[in-house]
């Protein structure tokens, strides 16, 4: 069920390095709460090098949300910053780290990007 | 003192706008209130004594974060023979605090019923501005023994105003009250605390750990004193200039803003009341204006904008990889994606200007470390210019919003809907390429070439950028030149047709250096000529154009910030008298606003109105208007970093007298600049 979330973290783990986090260092833990159960993902970022684990360890930044919302964020259907402003995702600790990590979340899959006119139709 | 009769105090993005009695009674046309995080936390705050409203004898806005109101019972129409005075002293600094003191001057004892009506509509700043009020959530009010809690809840989005008093009060759902007895010459006082809370499900406030400085009054005062002490000193025979300079420094201090994601470092927010937030364009241009005086703002601005640089395509937010943000908001409409500002990226000038600021910052400060730190972001910004902004494929920056509901149509600084037109008044189709943005792109490439060669160890990239810049300049001088009028078109439409109106934008072209030297004199002539120059400053659109209107937001008003860059551009091309003409016109205008230039004022001719007519809903103080006197000073004094030193080459009008600017910070340590007015400007303005 939680395909996009797992894929998102596995993909980060596989790459091992993320240039957009080259200036970032710290541990960020994601707590996904569902009833009595909490799933954890821990990112250990050291100037772009990233280790992913599912340990429940202390972190500089802890973000908390539901598995369903994070699934949408990991798929680009929901936006991380908006979710925080809305209170649907919470941050404890160093908010800077979250703002940096948020940038590696995927964009909206339905976005088309710039609309170039290189070969415009003749009217 | 605000022209509209409202009193404003602020700290960061918390501010209070009230009537001159201190009361708040918000209506769509009188958007007063206590605001924080782009949300109104108090829309009613009315003090009554024995059920009577109070009348203002006077008020002081002591510092930007505090104000004091002297009041007596009864309305202004009554004959005032007060036996009672009421003093309200208030300050913002994270939260809002008000001290109420009541003095009995009567020879008899009095019994008083003191009441404060309190309420909040929790309007999003966008709803206040656009006069829409249809809240989707639930407003509640909880009376507790020692406090009143006003709240708004929509899903997990919760905003609360918590009011408490040092003197015991009786709280009800619409305010709180005291019954007091005062003997002759006795006084009574209470301190009221109003906390604004943005609570998440864990009970944790969004803003924890983001304060730039302590929020207590004393900490604010020390912070302001330090800010003033660290800035250069200005001594001038021209007293108005000295007070304008001081006003600018204090307002810049007030407009500093700590984004949630930067751990307390500050950058200039755009302006009060609507724009107490991060704007890419406004923050960068303000930094460029203030670099010689307050260089630290530039460092934090560059860092925060870099940390939020676009990384993906998002059509709702008009985000692309490498793009620098336009605007960040924290209110309900951003949270629920009814507005795209989380953040919104729809501007095309912030991205090249980011690179321009980085280079200018290094030239002043010698901070090579930051240039190296931001190499990848600068390259990504330049890549955006070439890859994602060129929508037509002819080497220019174009814009066309992808968010067609709530995105900005015009993504240049003149961002109102009707700001870009042909000379017959029609509006062009999209995408559009405005002229000044091509200038910024040219300047960004030229400056990045220097950074690449000197600091990034990439001479090949430097060569490439210089080649591209030279090609752009050549192409631009062909495609944008309006032969008939001998100036540059405001914009091109997607078929290459010119929006051939005469506009202030041509002044920015001089600043960027994209104008061929043999054309600069024509441009300078237009800028101080009768169609553009009003006597106070350069109009956004020239008199005689179909859409010209002296109070048209971007179609005829005069924007002080615009003029400061125009003056800088004129100076760059050697037109120092023209630059001084504009500088002295704008600085003269500032004296009519107690040294606080508004966002814009009317384009009426100076002889007609004798004083500058403030644009009706202009924002004040506004960061780039606040930065304007500083850039005009730089321009008139000819302050320029040159091979590690500060060169000074003053060109001041005679009326300016003698000016000294002491302790200008930079890579040279601290240096003084002296100047005396020697230019006779009558030759130009007659």
XYZ file of N, CA and C in Angstrom, chain B residues 10 51 76 81 115 186 244 286 323 342 429 445 478 496 623 649 681 683:
54
model
N 5.122 47.501 14.808
C 5.426 46.172 14.302
C 6.731 45.641 14.839
N -19.060 52.600 29.772
C -19.792 52.381 28.530
C -19.598 53.489 27.497
N -15.270 63.211 20.266
C -14.626 64.454 19.856
C -15.599 65.621 19.789
N -13.903 68.340 29.282
C -13.472 68.861 30.569
C -13.247 67.637 31.442
N -14.119 48.501 30.323
C -14.360 47.307 29.509
C -13.549 47.336 28.220
N -5.884 59.336 42.649
C -5.398 57.958 42.645
C -5.299 57.461 41.198
N 15.872 62.021 7.147
C 15.430 60.965 6.231
C 16.323 59.729 6.382
N 16.148 45.666 -2.237
C 16.432 46.422 -1.013
C 17.875 46.195 -0.569
N 14.800 28.387 -10.060
C 14.082 29.654 -9.970
C 14.097 30.180 -8.530
N 3.494 29.074 -1.042
C 4.076 28.202 -0.015
C 5.432 27.593 -0.411
N -0.559 39.624 -25.881
C -0.751 38.238 -25.427
C 0.493 37.746 -24.676
N 24.928 37.707 -16.211
C 25.943 36.936 -16.936
C 27.315 37.594 -16.845
N 18.890 45.620 -30.948
C 18.138 45.606 -32.212
C 16.644 45.438 -31.965
N 7.255 39.015 -31.430
C 8.362 39.957 -31.590
C 7.904 41.397 -31.754
N 9.958 48.326 2.126
C 11.406 48.126 2.188
C 12.145 48.875 1.087
N 33.323 59.665 -5.537
C 33.379 60.641 -6.635
C 32.076 61.438 -6.612
N 21.713 72.476 -11.005
C 20.792 71.636 -11.768
C 19.781 72.423 -12.591
N 20.000 74.141 -15.094
C 20.205 73.978 -16.526
C 19.306 72.855 -17.061
